[in-house]
Amino acid sequence: MSARLVKDGVYSVGCVDWNARNFHGSTYVTARGVTYNSYLIKDEKITLIDTVHKNFAKEFIENIKEIVDPSKIDVIIINHIEPDHSGAFPEILKLCPNAKIYGTEKAKQGLLKYYGSAGNFIPVKTGQNLNIGKRSLDFIDTAMIHWPDSMFTYSAFDKILFSNDGFGQHYAAAKIFDDEVDFCILMDEAKIYYANILWPFGQIITAKLAAIQKMNLDIELIAPSHGLIWRKHIPEILEKYAYWAANSTQNKAAVIYETMWHSTEAMAKKIVEGIASQGIEAVLFDVTKNARSDIASYILDAKGLVFGSSTHDNYMLPVIDGFLHFFKGLKPKNRKAFAFGSYGWSGESVGNIEEVIASAGIEKTTDGIKVLYAPSKEELDKCFEAGRAFALTIKKE
Ligand code: FEO
């Protein structure tokens, strides 16, 4: 993808990976690909904001060459060192070795560790700014949104907030603005992104959003380093971030399970039916058939969570075990849950799941349901009833 104009003097010079299907190792399935956004500002000092994944360094440099000779770059701002944004830093630095590099102190440490050099690095923090000609760029520390080194950069002249991972989406597109793509898909991808990248940092995000609001920044564009630039739908995405960051939930439920011989699955289906019988939305997720990242997106705002597993080798099954480990790391709050599962002789899985529910700080609404071998008609009725009662608990508040 060539360089594209964002606003007078500001260009999008990043790259689109239409075929990326995984991100953060295998934790995030990116069904719509990924973009690595970088922005070039043509002012008295030529300024580059972030770089791209190292696999796209060549294309990235070609994009920059469409606008300026890379050797003329005076300033590189590193909003975040994670390799999807800093991977091409060593290559670009070779072309402009005298450029001054700006980022947080943590970013400097990270560049040194990843690449052996941070170049001519000047650490910055909130309240500091940099004059590049007509523009003054303000730095806003956003530590732990989502790495210790993270920051935003704001250009008052352009009214652009360069938000790096904040407000991102993994959405490969030939366009660069939010109003040039399908709004529902965009918001869906923004939600998947939030659930998988930012969910654990809700309290920090709430505080930072409030602090930024107090700064009274005039923002016409939010330019993240993944996906589309927010132009038309800034109020909507800010509202969603405030909602998600507060761990807000809706009266809906997910029944998430892994099964060996379909007994646990039969229980899961009856629980879903029971929940739905009370007018509460309930969705069934077999963890072996759904991407973890998609389940995370659904449960981001789901009040009710029901987890099931057969017992295997005196423990729950391995895929649901991995999912629950991941789930706990998301630091969910304000949820209700219970466990269920089938077994052959020892039946530890339900207790294993309940331990995770307790250690995650989730409210257990009822003792788990265990079924020997295969559920009888009476046991399936009990599962339906458990689902029905769970729905009433969800509705209560
Ligand atoms: Fe897009 Fe934290 O990297």
Short mmCIF file of C-alpha atoms and ligand atoms in Angstrom, two decimals:
data_model
loop_
_atom_site.label_atom_id
_atom_site.label_comp_id
_atom_site.label_asym_id
_atom_site.label_seq_id
_atom_site.Cartn_x
_atom_site.Cartn_y
_atom_site.Cartn_z
CA MET A 1 0.00 0.00 0.00
CA SER A 2 1.39 3.41 -0.98
CA ALA A 3 1.67 6.48 1.23
CA ARG A 4 -1.69 8.17 1.75
CA LEU A 5 -2.59 11.71 2.80
CA VAL A 6 -4.16 11.99 6.26
CA LYS A 7 -4.24 15.76 6.47
CA ASP A 8 -2.12 18.55 4.93
CA GLY A 9 1.48 17.59 5.69
CA VAL A 10 0.58 14.33 7.48
CA TYR A 11 0.86 11.02 5.65
CA SER A 12 0.05 7.43 6.47
CA VAL A 13 3.16 5.44 5.46
CA GLY A 14 2.44 2.13 7.19
CA CYS A 15 1.75 -1.30 5.73
CA VAL A 16 -1.18 -3.68 5.43
CA ASP A 17 -0.78 -7.41 6.10
CA TRP A 18 -3.92 -8.81 4.53
CA ASN A 19 -2.89 -12.37 5.32
CA ALA A 20 -1.92 -12.15 8.99
CA ARG A 21 -4.13 -14.59 10.87
CA ASN A 22 -2.39 -14.63 14.24
CA PHE A 23 -1.16 -11.92 16.56
CA HIS A 24 0.70 -12.17 19.87
CA GLY A 25 1.70 -15.71 18.98
CA SER A 26 -1.44 -17.80 18.82
CA THR A 27 -3.48 -15.82 21.35
CA TYR A 28 -5.35 -13.63 18.88
CA VAL A 29 -6.85 -14.85 15.60
CA THR A 30 -6.91 -11.88 13.21
CA ALA A 31 -9.59 -12.96 10.74
CA ARG A 32 -9.41 -9.65 8.88
CA GLY A 33 -5.64 -9.24 8.80
CA VAL A 34 -3.53 -6.56 10.45
CA THR A 35 -2.17 -3.13 9.62
CA TYR A 36 0.99 -1.55 11.01
CA ASN A 37 0.35 2.18 10.82
CA SER A 38 3.09 4.77 10.81
CA TYR A 39 2.71 8.49 10.19
CA LEU A 40 5.07 10.94 8.52
CA ILE A 41 4.79 14.67 9.21
CA LYS A 42 6.37 17.03 6.70
CA ASP A 43 7.29 20.13 8.67
CA GLU A 44 10.59 22.00 9.20
CA LYS A 45 11.69 18.86 10.97
CA ILE A 46 10.62 15.74 9.10
CA THR A 47 9.01 13.55 11.75
CA LEU A 48 8.13 9.87 11.69
CA ILE A 49 5.70 8.51 14.25
CA ASP A 50 6.25 4.79 14.93
CA THR A 51 7.57 2.24 12.46
CA VAL A 52 6.20 -1.14 11.32
CA HIS A 53 6.77 -4.88 11.67
CA LYS A 54 10.26 -5.82 10.45
CA ASN A 55 8.79 -7.99 7.66
CA PHE A 56 7.43 -4.84 6.07
CA ALA A 57 10.56 -2.67 6.41
CA LYS A 58 11.25 -2.57 2.66
CA GLU A 59 7.69 -1.60 1.73
CA PHE A 60 7.64 0.93 4.58
CA ILE A 61 10.81 2.64 3.33
CA GLU A 62 9.38 2.75 -0.20
CA ASN A 63 6.26 4.45 1.18
CA ILE A 64 8.38 7.06 2.97
CA LYS A 65 10.37 7.66 -0.24
CA GLU A 66 7.13 8.66 -1.98
CA ILE A 67 7.02 11.67 0.36
CA VAL A 68 10.61 12.42 1.42
CA ASP A 69 14.14 11.07 1.19
CA PRO A 70 14.39 8.94 4.38
CA SER A 71 17.84 10.41 5.06
CA LYS A 72 16.03 13.74 5.68
CA ILE A 73 14.07 12.38 8.66
CA ASP A 74 14.99 14.54 11.67
CA VAL A 75 12.78 12.99 14.33
CA ILE A 76 11.47 9.50 15.05
CA ILE A 77 8.84 9.20 17.75
CA ILE A 78 8.56 5.75 19.28
CA ASN A 79 5.16 5.62 20.95
CA HIS A 80 5.64 1.92 21.75
CA ILE A 81 8.47 -0.58 21.37
CA GLU A 82 6.54 -3.80 20.81
CA PRO A 83 8.07 -5.32 17.66
CA ASP A 84 4.93 -4.82 15.54
CA HIS A 85 5.72 -1.08 15.80
CA SER A 86 9.47 -0.97 16.32
CA GLY A 87 10.58 -3.91 14.15
CA ALA A 88 11.63 -1.68 11.25
CA PHE A 89 13.38 0.83 13.56
CA PRO A 90 16.90 -0.54 12.96
CA GLU A 91 16.41 -0.38 9.17
CA ILE A 92 15.06 3.16 9.19
CA LEU A 93 17.76 4.31 11.62
CA LYS A 94 20.43 3.15 9.16
CA LEU A 95 18.99 5.65 6.66
CA CYS A 96 18.79 8.60 9.06
CA PRO A 97 21.43 7.88 11.75
CA ASN A 98 21.42 11.45 13.02
CA ALA A 99 17.69 11.56 13.67
CA LYS A 100 16.65 12.30 17.23
CA ILE A 101 14.51 9.57 18.76
CA TYR A 102 11.77 10.47 21.26
CA GLY A 103 9.93 8.10 23.56
CA THR A 104 9.62 7.19 27.21
CA GLU A 105 12.60 6.09 29.30
CA LYS A 106 11.14 2.57 29.19
CA ALA A 107 11.06 2.77 25.39
CA LYS A 108 14.77 3.58 25.37
CA GLN A 109 15.51 0.54 27.54
CA GLY A 110 13.36 -1.62 25.27
CA LEU A 111 15.01 -0.47 22.04
CA LEU A 112 18.44 -1.12 23.53
CA LYS A 113 17.43 -4.64 24.56
CA TYR A 114 15.67 -5.52 21.32
CA TYR A 115 18.06 -3.93 18.83
CA GLY A 116 21.28 -3.03 20.68
CA SER A 117 20.79 0.66 19.89
CA ALA A 118 18.21 3.32 20.65
CA GLY A 119 19.96 5.85 18.41
CA ASN A 120 20.16 9.45 19.56
CA PHE A 121 17.41 8.93 22.12
CA ILE A 122 15.76 11.66 24.18
CA PRO A 123 13.42 10.38 26.91
CA VAL A 124 10.17 12.32 27.34
CA LYS A 125 7.15 12.26 29.62
CA THR A 126 3.69 13.82 29.94
CA GLY A 127 3.87 17.63 29.86
CA GLN A 128 6.86 17.75 27.53
CA ASN A 129 6.58 18.75 23.91
CA LEU A 130 8.67 19.07 20.81
CA ASN A 131 8.64 21.90 18.29
CA ILE A 132 9.05 20.64 14.73
CA GLY A 133 8.24 23.88 12.89
CA LYS A 134 4.62 24.93 12.53
CA ARG A 135 3.76 22.14 14.90
CA SER A 136 4.40 21.40 18.53
CA LEU A 137 3.97 17.75 19.47
CA ASP A 138 2.82 16.89 22.99
CA PHE A 139 3.76 13.62 24.63
CA ILE A 140 1.30 11.77 26.87
CA ASP A 141 2.61 8.89 28.94
CA THR A 142 0.18 5.92 28.77
CA ALA A 143 2.17 3.37 30.77
CA MET A 144 0.46 -0.04 30.87
CA ILE A 145 -1.89 0.81 28.03
CA HIS A 146 -0.67 -1.70 27.36
CA TRP A 147 3.10 -1.92 27.96
CA PRO A 148 5.24 0.07 30.43
CA ASP A 149 6.78 2.10 27.58
CA SER A 150 3.52 3.12 25.87
CA MET A 151 2.68 6.75 25.10
CA PHE A 152 0.46 8.86 22.85
CA THR A 153 1.59 11.88 20.82
CA TYR A 154 -0.73 14.81 20.12
CA SER A 155 -0.44 17.42 17.39
CA ALA A 156 -2.56 20.47 18.26
CA PHE A 157 -1.84 21.98 14.83
CA ASP A 158 -3.39 18.98 13.09
CA LYS A 159 -5.82 18.12 15.93
CA ILE A 160 -4.59 14.54 15.70
CA LEU A 161 -4.04 12.17 18.60
CA PHE A 162 -1.54 9.49 17.57
CA SER A 163 -2.68 6.76 19.94
CA ASN A 164 -0.54 3.77 18.94
CA ASP A 165 -2.30 0.63 20.29
CA GLY A 166 -5.08 2.67 21.88
CA PHE A 167 -8.29 2.60 19.82
CA GLY A 168 -6.74 0.10 17.40
CA GLN A 169 -8.40 -2.66 15.43
CA HIS A 170 -6.92 -5.57 13.50
CA TYR A 171 -8.65 -4.74 10.26
CA ALA A 172 -6.74 -4.79 6.98
CA ALA A 173 -8.31 -2.33 4.56
CA ALA A 174 -7.44 -0.40 1.44
CA LYS A 175 -8.90 2.72 3.07
CA ILE A 176 -7.58 4.63 6.06
CA PHE A 177 -10.60 6.35 7.65
CA ASP A 178 -13.37 4.86 9.80
CA ASP A 179 -16.15 6.26 7.59
CA GLU A 180 -14.71 4.48 4.55
CA VAL A 181 -15.43 0.98 5.89
CA ASP A 182 -18.42 -0.90 7.31
CA PHE A 183 -19.20 0.60 10.72
CA CYS A 184 -20.49 -2.65 12.28
CA ILE A 185 -17.38 -4.59 11.23
CA LEU A 186 -15.16 -1.75 12.45
CA MET A 187 -16.78 -1.70 15.90
CA ASP A 188 -16.71 -5.50 16.05
CA GLU A 189 -12.96 -5.48 15.37
CA ALA A 190 -12.42 -2.64 17.86
CA LYS A 191 -14.18 -4.78 20.48
CA ILE A 192 -12.16 -7.92 19.69
CA TYR A 193 -9.02 -5.78 19.90
CA TYR A 194 -9.99 -4.22 23.24
CA ALA A 195 -10.92 -7.60 24.74
CA ASN A 196 -7.66 -9.23 23.75
CA ILE A 197 -5.16 -6.40 24.11
CA LEU A 198 -6.54 -3.93 26.65
CA TRP A 199 -9.11 -5.64 28.88
CA PRO A 200 -6.73 -6.25 31.83
CA PHE A 201 -5.90 -2.53 32.02
CA GLY A 202 -9.43 -1.15 32.50
CA GLN A 203 -8.72 0.86 35.66
CA ILE A 204 -5.65 2.48 34.12
CA ILE A 205 -7.60 3.26 30.94
CA THR A 206 -10.45 4.84 32.92
CA ALA A 207 -7.98 7.09 34.77
CA LYS A 208 -6.07 8.00 31.60
CA LEU A 209 -9.25 8.81 29.66
CA ALA A 210 -10.26 11.16 32.49
CA ALA A 211 -6.82 12.77 32.53
CA ILE A 212 -6.88 13.28 28.77
CA GLN A 213 -10.37 14.75 29.00
CA LYS A 214 -9.05 17.29 31.52
CA MET A 215 -6.36 18.31 29.03
CA ASN A 216 -9.16 19.60 26.76
CA LEU A 217 -7.42 18.46 23.61
CA ASP A 218 -9.12 19.47 20.40
CA ILE A 219 -9.23 16.15 18.56
CA GLU A 220 -10.43 15.80 14.97
CA LEU A 221 -8.65 12.53 14.28
CA ILE A 222 -7.51 9.62 16.45
CA ALA A 223 -4.79 7.87 14.50
CA PRO A 224 -3.95 4.47 15.98
CA SER A 225 -1.09 2.26 14.83
CA HIS A 226 -3.48 -0.56 13.88
CA GLY A 227 -6.50 -0.32 11.63
CA LEU A 228 -8.58 2.65 10.61
CA ILE A 229 -8.18 6.28 11.69
CA TRP A 230 -11.15 7.54 13.72
CA ARG A 231 -12.65 10.58 12.02
CA LYS A 232 -16.43 10.29 12.04
CA HIS A 233 -16.95 7.91 14.94
CA ILE A 234 -14.72 9.40 17.67
CA PRO A 235 -17.64 9.86 20.12
CA GLU A 236 -18.72 6.25 19.63
CA ILE A 237 -15.28 4.73 20.22
CA LEU A 238 -14.63 6.96 23.26
CA GLU A 239 -17.98 5.91 24.70
CA LYS A 240 -17.18 2.24 24.10
CA TYR A 241 -13.75 2.55 25.72
CA ALA A 242 -15.29 4.13 28.81
CA TYR A 243 -17.87 1.31 28.93
CA TRP A 244 -15.41 -1.53 28.41
CA ALA A 245 -12.82 -0.06 30.76
CA ALA A 246 -15.43 0.03 33.54
CA ASN A 247 -15.97 -3.75 33.07
CA SER A 248 -19.59 -2.95 32.30
CA THR A 249 -21.76 -5.94 31.45
CA GLN A 250 -25.04 -6.75 29.79
CA ASN A 251 -27.57 -9.35 30.85
CA LYS A 252 -26.23 -12.06 28.59
CA ALA A 253 -24.31 -15.30 29.10
CA ALA A 254 -21.75 -17.59 27.53
CA VAL A 255 -21.54 -21.31 28.15
CA ILE A 256 -17.94 -22.28 27.43
CA TYR A 257 -16.95 -25.94 27.49
CA GLU A 258 -14.74 -28.77 26.28
CA THR A 259 -16.11 -32.28 25.96
CA MET A 260 -14.69 -35.81 25.46
CA TRP A 261 -17.71 -37.97 24.59
CA HIS A 262 -20.36 -35.26 24.22
CA SER A 263 -21.80 -35.74 27.71
CA THR A 264 -20.49 -32.36 28.91
CA GLU A 265 -21.68 -30.93 25.60
CA ALA A 266 -25.21 -32.27 26.16
CA MET A 267 -25.19 -30.60 29.58
CA ALA A 268 -23.95 -27.34 28.03
CA LYS A 269 -26.77 -27.28 25.50
CA LYS A 270 -29.41 -27.78 28.19
CA ILE A 271 -27.88 -25.00 30.31
CA VAL A 272 -28.05 -22.65 27.29
CA GLU A 273 -31.69 -23.60 26.77
CA GLY A 274 -32.44 -22.92 30.41
CA ILE A 275 -30.81 -19.49 30.31
CA ALA A 276 -32.54 -18.58 27.05
CA SER A 277 -35.93 -19.69 28.45
CA GLN A 278 -35.83 -16.58 30.64
CA GLY A 279 -35.23 -14.20 27.75
CA ILE A 280 -31.50 -13.89 28.40
CA GLU A 281 -29.16 -14.15 25.40
CA ALA A 282 -26.92 -17.20 25.76
CA VAL A 283 -24.22 -18.43 23.39
CA LEU A 284 -22.51 -21.82 23.36
CA PHE A 285 -18.75 -21.94 22.78
CA ASP A 286 -16.84 -25.20 22.34
CA VAL A 287 -13.31 -24.00 23.15
CA THR A 288 -11.82 -26.44 20.65
CA LYS A 289 -13.84 -24.96 17.79
CA ASN A 290 -13.83 -21.23 18.52
CA ALA A 291 -10.91 -18.81 18.56
CA ARG A 292 -10.03 -17.79 22.10
CA SER A 293 -9.95 -14.17 20.93
CA ASP A 294 -13.53 -14.37 19.62
CA ILE A 295 -14.80 -15.86 22.87
CA ALA A 296 -12.98 -13.09 24.76
CA SER A 297 -14.77 -10.49 22.65
CA TYR A 298 -18.21 -12.00 23.37
CA ILE A 299 -17.61 -12.26 27.11
CA LEU A 300 -16.09 -8.77 27.42
CA ASP A 301 -19.56 -7.47 28.29
CA ALA A 302 -21.30 -10.70 29.35
CA LYS A 303 -22.44 -10.84 32.97
CA GLY A 304 -22.96 -14.62 33.02
CA LEU A 305 -20.22 -17.17 32.44
CA VAL A 306 -20.72 -20.93 32.69
CA PHE A 307 -17.70 -23.18 32.28
CA GLY A 308 -17.75 -26.94 31.67
CA SER A 309 -15.28 -29.75 31.19
CA SER A 310 -15.14 -33.51 31.28
CA THR A 311 -12.60 -34.94 33.70
CA HIS A 312 -9.50 -36.43 32.09
CA ASP A 313 -6.53 -37.77 34.05
CA ASN A 314 -7.99 -36.33 37.28
CA TYR A 315 -8.18 -32.81 35.85
CA MET A 316 -10.18 -30.67 33.46
CA LEU A 317 -9.43 -31.03 29.74
CA PRO A 318 -6.38 -29.17 28.41
CA VAL A 319 -7.97 -26.67 26.02
CA ILE A 320 -10.49 -25.35 28.55
CA ASP A 321 -7.63 -25.32 31.08
CA GLY A 322 -5.66 -23.03 28.73
CA PHE A 323 -8.72 -20.90 28.09
CA LEU A 324 -9.39 -20.41 31.79
CA HIS A 325 -5.77 -19.45 32.38
CA PHE A 326 -6.12 -16.84 29.60
CA PHE A 327 -9.50 -15.72 31.00
CA LYS A 328 -8.08 -15.13 34.47
CA GLY A 329 -5.31 -13.00 32.95
CA LEU A 330 -7.96 -10.68 31.46
CA LYS A 331 -8.84 -9.69 35.06
CA PRO A 332 -12.62 -9.78 34.51
CA LYS A 333 -14.83 -8.08 37.09
CA ASN A 334 -18.57 -7.86 37.87
CA ARG A 335 -19.40 -11.39 36.61
CA LYS A 336 -21.34 -14.38 37.83
CA ALA A 337 -20.43 -17.99 37.07
CA PHE A 338 -20.87 -21.68 37.79
CA ALA A 339 -19.25 -24.91 36.63
CA PHE A 340 -20.40 -28.25 35.25
CA GLY A 341 -18.95 -31.39 33.72
CA SER A 342 -19.15 -35.14 33.23
CA TYR A 343 -16.76 -37.75 34.57
CA GLY A 344 -16.03 -41.48 34.62
CA TRP A 345 -14.76 -42.15 38.13
CA SER A 346 -12.99 -39.32 39.94
CA GLY A 347 -14.68 -36.10 38.68
CA GLU A 348 -12.20 -33.36 39.53
CA SER A 349 -12.96 -31.04 36.59
CA VAL A 350 -15.81 -29.13 38.23
CA GLY A 351 -13.69 -28.45 41.32
CA ASN A 352 -10.79 -27.36 39.11
CA ILE A 353 -13.01 -24.84 37.33
CA GLU A 354 -14.44 -23.58 40.61
CA GLU A 355 -10.90 -22.91 41.83
CA VAL A 356 -10.34 -20.66 38.80
CA ILE A 357 -13.68 -18.91 39.35
CA ALA A 358 -12.69 -18.22 42.97
CA SER A 359 -9.16 -17.10 42.20
CA ALA A 360 -10.41 -14.78 39.43
CA GLY A 361 -12.67 -13.09 41.98
CA ILE A 362 -15.84 -14.08 40.13
CA GLU A 363 -19.05 -14.68 42.08
CA LYS A 364 -20.04 -18.38 42.06
CA THR A 365 -23.83 -18.50 41.97
CA THR A 366 -24.28 -22.20 42.73
CA ASP A 367 -22.32 -25.38 43.33
CA GLY A 368 -21.20 -27.11 40.16
CA ILE A 369 -23.14 -29.89 38.45
CA LYS A 370 -21.39 -33.25 38.03
CA VAL A 371 -22.70 -36.10 35.89
CA LEU A 372 -21.38 -39.67 35.86
CA TYR A 373 -20.67 -40.96 32.32
CA ALA A 374 -23.70 -39.62 30.42
CA PRO A 375 -26.54 -37.37 31.59
CA SER A 376 -29.91 -39.04 32.20
CA LYS A 377 -33.16 -37.29 31.34
CA GLU A 378 -33.40 -36.14 34.99
CA GLU A 379 -29.84 -34.84 34.94
CA LEU A 380 -30.47 -32.92 31.72
CA ASP A 381 -33.55 -31.42 33.36
CA LYS A 382 -31.32 -30.38 36.26
CA CYS A 383 -28.96 -28.65 33.79
CA PHE A 384 -31.91 -26.82 32.22
CA GLU A 385 -33.08 -25.75 35.67
CA ALA A 386 -29.55 -24.57 36.58
CA GLY A 387 -29.51 -22.46 33.42
CA ARG A 388 -32.97 -21.06 34.20
CA ALA A 389 -31.97 -20.17 37.77
CA PHE A 390 -28.71 -18.63 36.52
CA ALA A 391 -30.68 -16.39 34.14
CA LEU A 392 -32.79 -15.16 37.04
CA THR A 393 -29.60 -14.37 39.02
CA ILE A 394 -28.26 -12.41 36.06
CA LYS A 395 -31.51 -10.48 35.75
CA LYS A 396 -31.66 -9.67 39.46
CA GLU A 397 -29.47 -6.53 39.55
FE1 FEO B 1 0.54 -3.14 18.51
FE2 FEO B 1 1.50 -3.43 21.76
O1 FEO B 1 1.66 -3.55 19.92
#
